[in-house]
mmCIF file with all atom_site columns, C-alpha atoms and ligand atoms in Angstrom:
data_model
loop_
_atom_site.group_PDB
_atom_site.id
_atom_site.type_symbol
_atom_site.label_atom_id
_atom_site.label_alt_id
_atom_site.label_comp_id
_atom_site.label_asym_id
_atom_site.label_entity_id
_atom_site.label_seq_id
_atom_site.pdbx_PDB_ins_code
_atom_site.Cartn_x
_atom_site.Cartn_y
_atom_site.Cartn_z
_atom_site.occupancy
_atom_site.B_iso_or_equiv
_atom_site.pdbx_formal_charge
_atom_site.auth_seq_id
_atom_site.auth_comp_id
_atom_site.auth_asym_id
_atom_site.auth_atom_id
_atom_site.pdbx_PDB_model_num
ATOM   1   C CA . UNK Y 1 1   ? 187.016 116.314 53.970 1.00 0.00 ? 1   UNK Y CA 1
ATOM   2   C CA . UNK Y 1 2   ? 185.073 119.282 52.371 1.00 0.00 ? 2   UNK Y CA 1
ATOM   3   C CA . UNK Y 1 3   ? 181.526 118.138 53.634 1.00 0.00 ? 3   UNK Y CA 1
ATOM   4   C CA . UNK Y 1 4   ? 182.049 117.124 56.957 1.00 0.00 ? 4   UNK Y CA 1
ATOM   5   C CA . UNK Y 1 5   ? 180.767 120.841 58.184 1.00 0.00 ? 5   UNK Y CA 1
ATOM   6   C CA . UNK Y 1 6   ? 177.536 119.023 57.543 1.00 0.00 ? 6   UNK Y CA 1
ATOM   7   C CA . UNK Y 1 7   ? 177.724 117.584 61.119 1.00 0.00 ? 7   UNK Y CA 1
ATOM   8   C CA . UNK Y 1 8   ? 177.331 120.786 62.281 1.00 0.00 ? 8   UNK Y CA 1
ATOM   9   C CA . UNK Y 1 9   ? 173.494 120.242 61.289 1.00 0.00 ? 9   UNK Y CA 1
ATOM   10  C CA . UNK Y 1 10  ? 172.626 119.834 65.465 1.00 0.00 ? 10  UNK Y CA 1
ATOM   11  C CA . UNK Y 1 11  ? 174.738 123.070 66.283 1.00 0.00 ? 11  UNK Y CA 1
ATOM   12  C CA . UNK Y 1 12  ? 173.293 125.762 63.698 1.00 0.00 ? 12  UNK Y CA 1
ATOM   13  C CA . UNK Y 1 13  ? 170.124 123.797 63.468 1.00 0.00 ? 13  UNK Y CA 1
ATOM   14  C CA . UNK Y 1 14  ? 169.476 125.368 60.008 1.00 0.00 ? 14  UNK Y CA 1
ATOM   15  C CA . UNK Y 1 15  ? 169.153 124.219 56.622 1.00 0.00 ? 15  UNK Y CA 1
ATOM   16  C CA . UNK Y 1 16  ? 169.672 127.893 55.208 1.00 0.00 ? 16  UNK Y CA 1
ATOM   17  C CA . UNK Y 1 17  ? 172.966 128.451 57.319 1.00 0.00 ? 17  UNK Y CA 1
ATOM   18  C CA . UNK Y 1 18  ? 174.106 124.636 56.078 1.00 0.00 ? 18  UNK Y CA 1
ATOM   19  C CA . UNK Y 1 19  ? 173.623 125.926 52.530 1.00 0.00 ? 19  UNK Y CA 1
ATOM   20  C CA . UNK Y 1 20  ? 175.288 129.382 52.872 1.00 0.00 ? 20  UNK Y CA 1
ATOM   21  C CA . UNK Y 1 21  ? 178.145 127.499 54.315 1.00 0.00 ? 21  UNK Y CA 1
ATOM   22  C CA . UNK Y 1 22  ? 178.452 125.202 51.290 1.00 0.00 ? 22  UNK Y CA 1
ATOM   23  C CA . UNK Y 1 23  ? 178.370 127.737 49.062 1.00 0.00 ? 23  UNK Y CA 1
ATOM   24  C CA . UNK Y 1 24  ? 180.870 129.506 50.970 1.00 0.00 ? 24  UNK Y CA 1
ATOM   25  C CA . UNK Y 1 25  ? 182.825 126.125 50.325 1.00 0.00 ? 25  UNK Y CA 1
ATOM   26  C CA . UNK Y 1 26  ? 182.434 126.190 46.526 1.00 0.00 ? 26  UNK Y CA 1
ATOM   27  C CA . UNK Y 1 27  ? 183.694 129.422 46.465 1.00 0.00 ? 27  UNK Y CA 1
ATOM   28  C CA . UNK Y 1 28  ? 186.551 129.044 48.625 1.00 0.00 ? 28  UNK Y CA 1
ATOM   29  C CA . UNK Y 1 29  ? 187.203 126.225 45.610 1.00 0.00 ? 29  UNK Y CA 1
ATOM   30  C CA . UNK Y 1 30  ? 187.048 123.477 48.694 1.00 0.00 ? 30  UNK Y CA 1
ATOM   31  C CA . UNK Y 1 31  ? 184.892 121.443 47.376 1.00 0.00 ? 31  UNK Y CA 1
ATOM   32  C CA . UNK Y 1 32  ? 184.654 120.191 43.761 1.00 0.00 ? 32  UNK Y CA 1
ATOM   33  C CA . UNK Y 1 33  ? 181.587 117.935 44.092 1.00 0.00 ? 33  UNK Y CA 1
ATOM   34  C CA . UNK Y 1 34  ? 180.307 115.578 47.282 1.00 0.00 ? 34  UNK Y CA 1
ATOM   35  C CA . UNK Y 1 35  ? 178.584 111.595 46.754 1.00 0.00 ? 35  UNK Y CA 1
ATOM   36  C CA . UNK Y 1 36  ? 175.554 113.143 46.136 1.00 0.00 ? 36  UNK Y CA 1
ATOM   37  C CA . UNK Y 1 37  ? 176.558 114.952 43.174 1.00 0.00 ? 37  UNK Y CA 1
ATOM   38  C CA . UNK Y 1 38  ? 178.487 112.235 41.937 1.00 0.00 ? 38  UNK Y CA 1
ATOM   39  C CA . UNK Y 1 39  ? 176.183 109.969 41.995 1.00 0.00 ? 39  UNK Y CA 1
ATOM   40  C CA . UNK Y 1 40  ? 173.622 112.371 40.044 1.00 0.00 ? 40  UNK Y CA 1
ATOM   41  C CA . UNK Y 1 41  ? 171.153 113.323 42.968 1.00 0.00 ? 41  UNK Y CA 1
ATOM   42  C CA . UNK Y 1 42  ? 171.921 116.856 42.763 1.00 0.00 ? 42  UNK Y CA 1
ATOM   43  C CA . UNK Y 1 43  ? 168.527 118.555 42.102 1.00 0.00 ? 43  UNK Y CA 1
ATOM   44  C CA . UNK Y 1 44  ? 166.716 114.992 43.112 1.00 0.00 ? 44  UNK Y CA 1
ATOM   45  C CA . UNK Y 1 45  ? 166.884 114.374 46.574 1.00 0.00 ? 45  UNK Y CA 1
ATOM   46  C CA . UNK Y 1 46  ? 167.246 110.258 47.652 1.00 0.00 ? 46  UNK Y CA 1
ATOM   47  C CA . UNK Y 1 47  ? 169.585 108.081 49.546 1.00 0.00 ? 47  UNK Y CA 1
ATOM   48  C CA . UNK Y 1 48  ? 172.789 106.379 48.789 1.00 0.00 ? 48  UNK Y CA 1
ATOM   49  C CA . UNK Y 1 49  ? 174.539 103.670 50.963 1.00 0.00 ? 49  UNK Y CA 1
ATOM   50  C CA . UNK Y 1 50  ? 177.323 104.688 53.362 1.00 0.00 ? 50  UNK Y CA 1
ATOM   51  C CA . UNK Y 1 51  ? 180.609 103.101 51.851 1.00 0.00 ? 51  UNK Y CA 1
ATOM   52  C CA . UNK Y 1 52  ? 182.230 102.033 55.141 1.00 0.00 ? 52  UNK Y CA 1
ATOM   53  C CA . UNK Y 1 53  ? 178.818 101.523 57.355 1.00 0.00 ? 53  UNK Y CA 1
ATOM   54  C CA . UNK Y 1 54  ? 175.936 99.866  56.128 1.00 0.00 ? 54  UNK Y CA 1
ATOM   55  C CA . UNK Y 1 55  ? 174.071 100.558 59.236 1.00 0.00 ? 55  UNK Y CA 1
ATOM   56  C CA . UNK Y 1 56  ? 174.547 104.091 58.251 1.00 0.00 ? 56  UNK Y CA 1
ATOM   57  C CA . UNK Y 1 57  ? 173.153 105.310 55.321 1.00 0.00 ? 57  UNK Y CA 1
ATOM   58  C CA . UNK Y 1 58  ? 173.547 108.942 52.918 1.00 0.00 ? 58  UNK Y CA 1
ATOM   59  C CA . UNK Y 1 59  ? 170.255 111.077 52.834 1.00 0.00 ? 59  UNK Y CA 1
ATOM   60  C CA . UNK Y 1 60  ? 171.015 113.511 49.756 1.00 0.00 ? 60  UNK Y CA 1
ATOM   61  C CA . UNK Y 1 61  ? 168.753 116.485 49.479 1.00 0.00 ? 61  UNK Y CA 1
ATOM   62  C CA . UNK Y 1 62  ? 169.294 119.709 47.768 1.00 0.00 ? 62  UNK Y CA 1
ATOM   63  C CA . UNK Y 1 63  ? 172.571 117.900 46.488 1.00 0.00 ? 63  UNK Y CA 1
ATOM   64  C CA . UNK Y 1 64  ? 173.893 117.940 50.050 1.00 0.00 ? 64  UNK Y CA 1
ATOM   65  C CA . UNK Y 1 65  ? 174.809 114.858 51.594 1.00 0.00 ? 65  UNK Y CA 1
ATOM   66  C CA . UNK Y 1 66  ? 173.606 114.121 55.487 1.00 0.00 ? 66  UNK Y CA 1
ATOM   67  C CA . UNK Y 1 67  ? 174.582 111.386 57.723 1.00 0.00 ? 67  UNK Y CA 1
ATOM   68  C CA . UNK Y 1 68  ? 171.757 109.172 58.899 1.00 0.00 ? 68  UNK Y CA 1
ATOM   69  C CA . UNK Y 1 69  ? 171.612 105.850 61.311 1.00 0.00 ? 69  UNK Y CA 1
ATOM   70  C CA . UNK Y 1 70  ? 169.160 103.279 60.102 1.00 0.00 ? 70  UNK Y CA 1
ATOM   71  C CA . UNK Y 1 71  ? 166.979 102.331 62.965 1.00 0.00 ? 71  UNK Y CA 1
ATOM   72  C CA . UNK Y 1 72  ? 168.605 99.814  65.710 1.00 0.00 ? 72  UNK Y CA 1
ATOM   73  C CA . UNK Y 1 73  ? 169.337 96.224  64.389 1.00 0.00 ? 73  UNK Y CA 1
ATOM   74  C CA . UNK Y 1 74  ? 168.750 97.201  60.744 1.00 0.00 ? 74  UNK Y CA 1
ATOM   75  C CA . UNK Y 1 75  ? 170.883 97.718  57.672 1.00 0.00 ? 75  UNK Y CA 1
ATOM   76  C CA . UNK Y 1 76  ? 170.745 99.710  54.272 1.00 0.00 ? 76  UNK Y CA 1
ATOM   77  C CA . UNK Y 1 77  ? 169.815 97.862  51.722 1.00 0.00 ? 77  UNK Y CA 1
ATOM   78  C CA . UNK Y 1 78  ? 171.097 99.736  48.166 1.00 0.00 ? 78  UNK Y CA 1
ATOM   79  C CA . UNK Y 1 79  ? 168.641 97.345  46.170 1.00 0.00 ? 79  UNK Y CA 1
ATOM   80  C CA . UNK Y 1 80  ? 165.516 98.397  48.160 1.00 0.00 ? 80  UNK Y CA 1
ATOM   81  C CA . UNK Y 1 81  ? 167.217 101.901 48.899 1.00 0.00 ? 81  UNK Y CA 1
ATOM   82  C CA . UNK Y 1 82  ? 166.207 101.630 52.034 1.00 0.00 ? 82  UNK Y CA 1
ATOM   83  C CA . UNK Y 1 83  ? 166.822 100.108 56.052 1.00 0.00 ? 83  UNK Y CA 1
ATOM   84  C CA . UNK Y 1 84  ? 165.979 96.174  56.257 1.00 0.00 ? 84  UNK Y CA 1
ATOM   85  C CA . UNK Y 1 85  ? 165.738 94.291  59.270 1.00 0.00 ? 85  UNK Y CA 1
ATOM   86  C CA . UNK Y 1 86  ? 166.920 90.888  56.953 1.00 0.00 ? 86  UNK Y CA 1
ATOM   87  C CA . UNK Y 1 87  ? 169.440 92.801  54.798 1.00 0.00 ? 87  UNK Y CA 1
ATOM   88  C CA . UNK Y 1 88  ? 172.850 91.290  55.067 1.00 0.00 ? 88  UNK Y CA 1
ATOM   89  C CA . UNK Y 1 89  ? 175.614 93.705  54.921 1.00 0.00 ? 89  UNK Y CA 1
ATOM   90  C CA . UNK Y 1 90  ? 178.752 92.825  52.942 1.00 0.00 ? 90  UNK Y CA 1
ATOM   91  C CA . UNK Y 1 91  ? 181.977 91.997  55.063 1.00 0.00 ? 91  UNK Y CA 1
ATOM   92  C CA . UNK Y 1 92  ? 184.354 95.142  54.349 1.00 0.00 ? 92  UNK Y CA 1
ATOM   93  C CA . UNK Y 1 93  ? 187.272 93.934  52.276 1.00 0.00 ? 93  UNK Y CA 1
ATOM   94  C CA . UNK Y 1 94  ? 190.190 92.182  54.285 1.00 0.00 ? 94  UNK Y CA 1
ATOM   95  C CA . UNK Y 1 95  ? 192.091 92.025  50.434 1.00 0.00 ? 95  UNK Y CA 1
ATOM   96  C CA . UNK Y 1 96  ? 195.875 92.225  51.290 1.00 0.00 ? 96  UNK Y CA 1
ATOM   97  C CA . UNK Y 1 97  ? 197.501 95.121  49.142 1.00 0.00 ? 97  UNK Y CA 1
ATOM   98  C CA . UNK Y 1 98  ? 199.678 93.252  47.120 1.00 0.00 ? 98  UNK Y CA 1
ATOM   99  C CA . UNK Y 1 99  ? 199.322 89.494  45.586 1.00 0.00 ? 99  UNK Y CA 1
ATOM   100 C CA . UNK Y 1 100 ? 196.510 87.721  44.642 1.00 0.00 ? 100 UNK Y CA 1
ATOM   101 C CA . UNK Y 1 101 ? 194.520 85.866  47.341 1.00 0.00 ? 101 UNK Y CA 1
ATOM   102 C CA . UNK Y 1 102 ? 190.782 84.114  47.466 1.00 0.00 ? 102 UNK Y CA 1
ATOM   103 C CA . UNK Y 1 103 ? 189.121 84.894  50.834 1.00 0.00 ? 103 UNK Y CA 1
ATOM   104 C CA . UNK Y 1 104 ? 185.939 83.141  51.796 1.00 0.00 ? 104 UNK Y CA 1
ATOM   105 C CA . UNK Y 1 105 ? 182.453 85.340  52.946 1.00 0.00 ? 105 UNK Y CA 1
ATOM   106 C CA . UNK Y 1 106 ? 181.557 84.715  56.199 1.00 0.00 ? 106 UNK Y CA 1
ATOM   107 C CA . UNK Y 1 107 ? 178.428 82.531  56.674 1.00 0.00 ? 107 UNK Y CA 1
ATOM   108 C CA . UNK Y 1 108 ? 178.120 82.409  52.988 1.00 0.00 ? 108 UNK Y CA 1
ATOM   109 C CA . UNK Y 1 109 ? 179.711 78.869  51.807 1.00 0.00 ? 109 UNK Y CA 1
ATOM   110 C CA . UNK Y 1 110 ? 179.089 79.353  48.042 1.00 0.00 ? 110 UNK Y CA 1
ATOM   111 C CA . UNK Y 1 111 ? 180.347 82.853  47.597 1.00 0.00 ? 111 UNK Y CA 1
ATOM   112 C CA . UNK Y 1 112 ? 184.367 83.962  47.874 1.00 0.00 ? 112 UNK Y CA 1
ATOM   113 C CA . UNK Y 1 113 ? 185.748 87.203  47.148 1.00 0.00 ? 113 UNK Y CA 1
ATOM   114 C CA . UNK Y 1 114 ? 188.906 87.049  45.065 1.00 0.00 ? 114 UNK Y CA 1
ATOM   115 C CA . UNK Y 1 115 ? 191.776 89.662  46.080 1.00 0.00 ? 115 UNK Y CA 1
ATOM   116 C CA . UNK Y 1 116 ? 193.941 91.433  43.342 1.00 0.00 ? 116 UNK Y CA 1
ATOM   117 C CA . UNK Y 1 117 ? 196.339 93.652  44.555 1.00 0.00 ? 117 UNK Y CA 1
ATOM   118 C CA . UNK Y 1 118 ? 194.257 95.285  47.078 1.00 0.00 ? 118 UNK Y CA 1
ATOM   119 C CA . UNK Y 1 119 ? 190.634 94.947  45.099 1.00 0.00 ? 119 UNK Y CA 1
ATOM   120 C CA . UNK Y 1 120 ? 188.383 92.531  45.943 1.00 0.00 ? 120 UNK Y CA 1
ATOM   121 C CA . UNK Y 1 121 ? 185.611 90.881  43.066 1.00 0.00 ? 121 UNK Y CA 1
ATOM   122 C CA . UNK Y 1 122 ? 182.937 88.915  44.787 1.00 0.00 ? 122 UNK Y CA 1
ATOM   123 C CA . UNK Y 1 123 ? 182.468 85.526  43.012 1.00 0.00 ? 123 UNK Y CA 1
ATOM   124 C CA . UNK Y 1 124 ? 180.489 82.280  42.932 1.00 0.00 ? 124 UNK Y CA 1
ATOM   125 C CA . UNK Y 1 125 ? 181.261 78.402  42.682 1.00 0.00 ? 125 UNK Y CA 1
ATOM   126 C CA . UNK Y 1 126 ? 179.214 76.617  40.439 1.00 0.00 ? 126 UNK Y CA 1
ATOM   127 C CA . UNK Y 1 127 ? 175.659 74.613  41.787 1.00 0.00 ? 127 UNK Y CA 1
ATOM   128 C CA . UNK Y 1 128 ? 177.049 72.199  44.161 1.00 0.00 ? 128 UNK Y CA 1
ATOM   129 C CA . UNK Y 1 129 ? 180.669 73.709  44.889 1.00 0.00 ? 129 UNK Y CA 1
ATOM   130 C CA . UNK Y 1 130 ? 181.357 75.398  48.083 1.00 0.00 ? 130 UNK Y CA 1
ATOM   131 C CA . UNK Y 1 131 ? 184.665 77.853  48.711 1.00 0.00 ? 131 UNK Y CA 1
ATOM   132 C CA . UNK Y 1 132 ? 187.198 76.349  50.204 1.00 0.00 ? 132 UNK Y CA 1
ATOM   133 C CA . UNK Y 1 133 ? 189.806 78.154  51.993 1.00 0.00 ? 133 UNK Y CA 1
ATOM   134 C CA . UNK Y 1 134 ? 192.260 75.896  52.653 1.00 0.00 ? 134 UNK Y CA 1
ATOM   135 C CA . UNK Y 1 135 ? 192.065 74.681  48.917 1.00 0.00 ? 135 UNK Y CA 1
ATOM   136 C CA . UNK Y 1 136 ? 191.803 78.048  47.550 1.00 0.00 ? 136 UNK Y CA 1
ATOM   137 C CA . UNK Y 1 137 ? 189.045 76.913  45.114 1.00 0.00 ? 137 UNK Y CA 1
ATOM   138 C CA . UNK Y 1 138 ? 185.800 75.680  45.104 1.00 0.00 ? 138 UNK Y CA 1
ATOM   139 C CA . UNK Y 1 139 ? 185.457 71.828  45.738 1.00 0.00 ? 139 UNK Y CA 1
ATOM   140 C CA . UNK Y 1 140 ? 182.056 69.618  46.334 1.00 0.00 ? 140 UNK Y CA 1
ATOM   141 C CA . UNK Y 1 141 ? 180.045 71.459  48.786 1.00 0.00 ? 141 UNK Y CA 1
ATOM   142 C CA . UNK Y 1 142 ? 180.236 68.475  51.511 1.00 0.00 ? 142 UNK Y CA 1
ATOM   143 C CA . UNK Y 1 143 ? 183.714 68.509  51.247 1.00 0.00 ? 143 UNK Y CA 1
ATOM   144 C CA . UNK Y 1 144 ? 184.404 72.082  51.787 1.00 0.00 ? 144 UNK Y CA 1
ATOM   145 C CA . UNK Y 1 145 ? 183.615 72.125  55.519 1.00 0.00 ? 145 UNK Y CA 1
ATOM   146 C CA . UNK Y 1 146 ? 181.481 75.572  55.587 1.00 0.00 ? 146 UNK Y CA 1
ATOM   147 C CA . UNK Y 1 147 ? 178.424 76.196  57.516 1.00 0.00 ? 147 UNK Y CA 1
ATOM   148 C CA . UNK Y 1 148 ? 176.018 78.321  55.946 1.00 0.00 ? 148 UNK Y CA 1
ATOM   149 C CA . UNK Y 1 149 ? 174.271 81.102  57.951 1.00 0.00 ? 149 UNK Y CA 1
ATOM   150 C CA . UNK Y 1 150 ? 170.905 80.955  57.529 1.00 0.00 ? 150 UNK Y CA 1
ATOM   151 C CA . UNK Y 1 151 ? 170.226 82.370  60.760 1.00 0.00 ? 151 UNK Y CA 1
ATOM   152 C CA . UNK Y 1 152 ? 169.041 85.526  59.351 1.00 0.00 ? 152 UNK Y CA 1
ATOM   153 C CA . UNK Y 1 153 ? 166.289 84.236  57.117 1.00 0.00 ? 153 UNK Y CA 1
ATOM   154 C CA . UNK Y 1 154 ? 164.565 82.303  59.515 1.00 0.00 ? 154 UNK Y CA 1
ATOM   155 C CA . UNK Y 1 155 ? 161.589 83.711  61.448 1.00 0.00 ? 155 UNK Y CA 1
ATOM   156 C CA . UNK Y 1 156 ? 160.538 80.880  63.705 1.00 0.00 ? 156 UNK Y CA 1
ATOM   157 C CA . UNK Y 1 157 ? 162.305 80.237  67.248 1.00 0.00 ? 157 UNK Y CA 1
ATOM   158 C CA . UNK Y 1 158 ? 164.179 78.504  68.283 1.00 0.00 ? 158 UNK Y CA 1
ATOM   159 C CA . UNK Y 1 159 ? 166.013 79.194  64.816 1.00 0.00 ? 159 UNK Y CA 1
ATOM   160 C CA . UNK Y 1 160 ? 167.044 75.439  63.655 1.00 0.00 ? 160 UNK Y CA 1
ATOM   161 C CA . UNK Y 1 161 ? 168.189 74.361  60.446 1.00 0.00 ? 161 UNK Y CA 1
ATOM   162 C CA . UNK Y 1 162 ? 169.992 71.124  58.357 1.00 0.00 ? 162 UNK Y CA 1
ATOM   163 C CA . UNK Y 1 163 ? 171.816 71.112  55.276 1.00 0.00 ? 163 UNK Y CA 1
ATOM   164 C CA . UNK Y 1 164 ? 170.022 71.792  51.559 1.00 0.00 ? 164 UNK Y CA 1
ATOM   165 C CA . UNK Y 1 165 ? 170.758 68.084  51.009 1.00 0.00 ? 165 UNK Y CA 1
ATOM   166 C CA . UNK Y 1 166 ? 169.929 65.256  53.604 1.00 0.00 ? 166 UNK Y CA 1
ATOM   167 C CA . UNK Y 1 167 ? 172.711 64.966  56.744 1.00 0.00 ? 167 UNK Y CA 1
ATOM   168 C CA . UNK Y 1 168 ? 172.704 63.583  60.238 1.00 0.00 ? 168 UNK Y CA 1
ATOM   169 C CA . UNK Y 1 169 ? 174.193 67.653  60.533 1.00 0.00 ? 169 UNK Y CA 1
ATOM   170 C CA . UNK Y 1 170 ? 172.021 70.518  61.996 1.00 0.00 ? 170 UNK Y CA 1
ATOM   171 C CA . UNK Y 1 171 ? 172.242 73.503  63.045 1.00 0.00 ? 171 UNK Y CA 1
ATOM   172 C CA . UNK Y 1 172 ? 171.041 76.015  65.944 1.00 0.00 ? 172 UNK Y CA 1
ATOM   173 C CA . UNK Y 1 173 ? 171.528 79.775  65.795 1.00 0.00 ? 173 UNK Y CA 1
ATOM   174 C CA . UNK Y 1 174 ? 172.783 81.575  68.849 1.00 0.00 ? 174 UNK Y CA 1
ATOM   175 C CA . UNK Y 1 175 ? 171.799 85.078  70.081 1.00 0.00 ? 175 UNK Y CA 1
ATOM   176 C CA . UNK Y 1 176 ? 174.091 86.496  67.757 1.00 0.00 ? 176 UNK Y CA 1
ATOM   177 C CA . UNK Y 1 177 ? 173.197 85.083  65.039 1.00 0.00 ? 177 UNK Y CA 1
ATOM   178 C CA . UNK Y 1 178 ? 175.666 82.573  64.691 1.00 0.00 ? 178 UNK Y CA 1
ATOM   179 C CA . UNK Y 1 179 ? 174.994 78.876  63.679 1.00 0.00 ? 179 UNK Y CA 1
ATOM   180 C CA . UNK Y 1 180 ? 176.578 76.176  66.327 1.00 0.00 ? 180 UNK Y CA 1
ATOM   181 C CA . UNK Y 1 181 ? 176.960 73.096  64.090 1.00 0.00 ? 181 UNK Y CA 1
ATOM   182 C CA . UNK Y 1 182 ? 175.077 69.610  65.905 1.00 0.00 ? 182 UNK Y CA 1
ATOM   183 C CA . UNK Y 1 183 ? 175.047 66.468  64.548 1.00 0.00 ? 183 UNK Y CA 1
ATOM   184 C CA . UNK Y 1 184 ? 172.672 63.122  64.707 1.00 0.00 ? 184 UNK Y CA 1
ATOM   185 C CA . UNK Y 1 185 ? 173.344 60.135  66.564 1.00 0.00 ? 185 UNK Y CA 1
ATOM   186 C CA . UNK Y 1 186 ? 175.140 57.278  64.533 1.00 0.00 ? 186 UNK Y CA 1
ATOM   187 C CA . UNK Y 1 187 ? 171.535 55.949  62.540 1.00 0.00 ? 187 UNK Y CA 1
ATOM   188 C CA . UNK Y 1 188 ? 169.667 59.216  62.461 1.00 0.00 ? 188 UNK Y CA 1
ATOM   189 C CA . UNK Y 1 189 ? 169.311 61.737  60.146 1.00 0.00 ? 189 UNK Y CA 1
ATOM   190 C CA . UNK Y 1 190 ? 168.198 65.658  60.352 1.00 0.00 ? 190 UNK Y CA 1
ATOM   191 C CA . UNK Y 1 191 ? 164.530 66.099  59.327 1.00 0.00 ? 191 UNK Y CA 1
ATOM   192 C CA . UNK Y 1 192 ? 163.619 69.601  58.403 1.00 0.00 ? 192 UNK Y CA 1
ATOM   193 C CA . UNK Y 1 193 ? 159.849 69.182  59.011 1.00 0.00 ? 193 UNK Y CA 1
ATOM   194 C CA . UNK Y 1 194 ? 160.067 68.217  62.788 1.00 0.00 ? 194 UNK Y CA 1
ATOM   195 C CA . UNK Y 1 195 ? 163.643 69.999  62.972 1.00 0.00 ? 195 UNK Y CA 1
ATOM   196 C CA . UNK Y 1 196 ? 165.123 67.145  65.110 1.00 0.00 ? 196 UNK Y CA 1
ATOM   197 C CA . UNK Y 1 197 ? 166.906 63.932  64.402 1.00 0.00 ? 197 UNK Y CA 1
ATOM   198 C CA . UNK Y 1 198 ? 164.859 60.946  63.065 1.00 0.00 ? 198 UNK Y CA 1
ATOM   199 C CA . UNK Y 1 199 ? 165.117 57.144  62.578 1.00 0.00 ? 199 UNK Y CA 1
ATOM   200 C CA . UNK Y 1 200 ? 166.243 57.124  58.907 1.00 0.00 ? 200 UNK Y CA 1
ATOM   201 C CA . UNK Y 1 201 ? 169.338 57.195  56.110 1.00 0.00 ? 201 UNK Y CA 1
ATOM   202 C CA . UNK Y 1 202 ? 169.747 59.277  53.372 1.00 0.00 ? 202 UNK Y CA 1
ATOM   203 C CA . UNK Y 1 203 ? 169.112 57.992  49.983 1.00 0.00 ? 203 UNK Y CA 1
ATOM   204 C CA . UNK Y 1 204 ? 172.259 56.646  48.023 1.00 0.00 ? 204 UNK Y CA 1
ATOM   205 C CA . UNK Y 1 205 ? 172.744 59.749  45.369 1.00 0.00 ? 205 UNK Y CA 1
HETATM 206 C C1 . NAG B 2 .   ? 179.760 106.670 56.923 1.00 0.00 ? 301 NAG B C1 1
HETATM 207 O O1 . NAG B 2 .   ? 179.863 106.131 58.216 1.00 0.00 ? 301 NAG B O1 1
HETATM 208 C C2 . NAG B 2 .   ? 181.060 106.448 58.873 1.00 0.00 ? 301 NAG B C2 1
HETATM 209 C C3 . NAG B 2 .   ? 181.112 105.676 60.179 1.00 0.00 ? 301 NAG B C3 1
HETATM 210 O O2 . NAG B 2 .   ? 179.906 105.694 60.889 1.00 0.00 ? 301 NAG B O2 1
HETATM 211 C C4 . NAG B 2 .   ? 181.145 107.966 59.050 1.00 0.00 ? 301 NAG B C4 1
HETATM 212 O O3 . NAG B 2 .   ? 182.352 108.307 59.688 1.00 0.00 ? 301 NAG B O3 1
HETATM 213 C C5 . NAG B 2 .   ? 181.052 108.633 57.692 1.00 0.00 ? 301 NAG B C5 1
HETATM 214 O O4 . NAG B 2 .   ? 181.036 110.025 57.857 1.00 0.00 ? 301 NAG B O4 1
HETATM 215 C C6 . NAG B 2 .   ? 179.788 108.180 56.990 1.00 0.00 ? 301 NAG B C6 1
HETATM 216 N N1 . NAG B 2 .   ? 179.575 108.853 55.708 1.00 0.00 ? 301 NAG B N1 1
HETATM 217 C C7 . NAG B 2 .   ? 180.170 108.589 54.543 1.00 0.00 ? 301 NAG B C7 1
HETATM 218 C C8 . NAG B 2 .   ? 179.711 109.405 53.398 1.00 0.00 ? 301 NAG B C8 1
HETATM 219 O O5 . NAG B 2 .   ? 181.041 107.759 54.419 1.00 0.00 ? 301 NAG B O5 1
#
């Protein structure tokens, strides 16, 4: 907990007091290092993503680590190094401690984390697979029974969407960003250039 005097920053209001008190901290033998200096931005100021918040983000300068908010409704993106309105932040682990365990990522149908003891390695089905929970592996994509958000990657509205492959099933994002699943009447299919149901069958693969 060595650097959390830096949220004193609004009470001293002073860079040079912040400083005098770190050094105070070294001294005292309080602090060994911070994430700044860890992750080598000790004499080069940058930014580092927040390990528990990603709509939070690390602004290192002069090796000292401050705590900033990205700007309302976006999220750090470490690739970019920077706040995106479209980046998606990862789900924080759910691994339980002990035991090994596959957990699926939310909105994501193609993508599971796998739990070992506590840790959790984010991994991929093959083209065509989707996660399946209840199976614990990855099956045929239709039969796997996942809805994939795309709700953030769209920029028209109303946000509508079907399936990559053709389906009578579509899909309409709510205000939070949630898909609600819809599906054609019995002879219709979903047609993603009118993004409604049309007179039609998919093709026999
Ligand atoms: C990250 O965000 C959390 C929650 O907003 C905050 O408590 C913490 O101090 C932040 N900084 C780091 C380095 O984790």
């Amino acid at each position: 907990m060595c650097w959390t005097y830096h949220n004193l920053t609004s009470v001293l209001g002073s860079s040079t007091e912040l400083v005098i008190i770190g050094l105070l901290g070294v001294l005292f033998g309080t602090c060994a290092a911070n994430v700044c200096i860890d992750a080598g931005l000790e004499t080069t100021d940058g930014f580092l993503p927040n390990a528990t918040d990603c709509t939070m983000y690390v602004s290192c300068f002069k090796g000292l680590p401050y705590d900033m908010a990205c700007p309302i409704n976006y999220f750090f993106d470490p690739t970019l190094v920077k706040c995106s309105a479209t980046y998606v932040c990862p789900a924080p682990s759910t691994c339980p401690e002990t035991g090994i365990v596959k957990q699926p990522v939310a909105g994501v149908c193609a993508e599971y984390s796998l739990c070992i003891d506590g840790t959790a390695y984010p991994k991929t089905c093959a083209a065509g697979l989707a996660f399946s929970e209840a199976k614990q592996n990855c099956v045929l994509a239709a039969d796997a029974g996942c809805i994939e958000n795309k709700c953030a990657t769209i920029t028209t509205d109303p946000k509508i969407y079907g399936d990559d492959v053709c389906s009578a099933n579509y899909y309409i994002c709510d205000k939070a960003g949630e898909p609600i699943a819809f599906t054609c009447d019995t002879g219709l299919i979903f047609d993603a250039t009118v993004l409604d149901c049309i007179v039609g069958e998919c093709p026999v693969v």
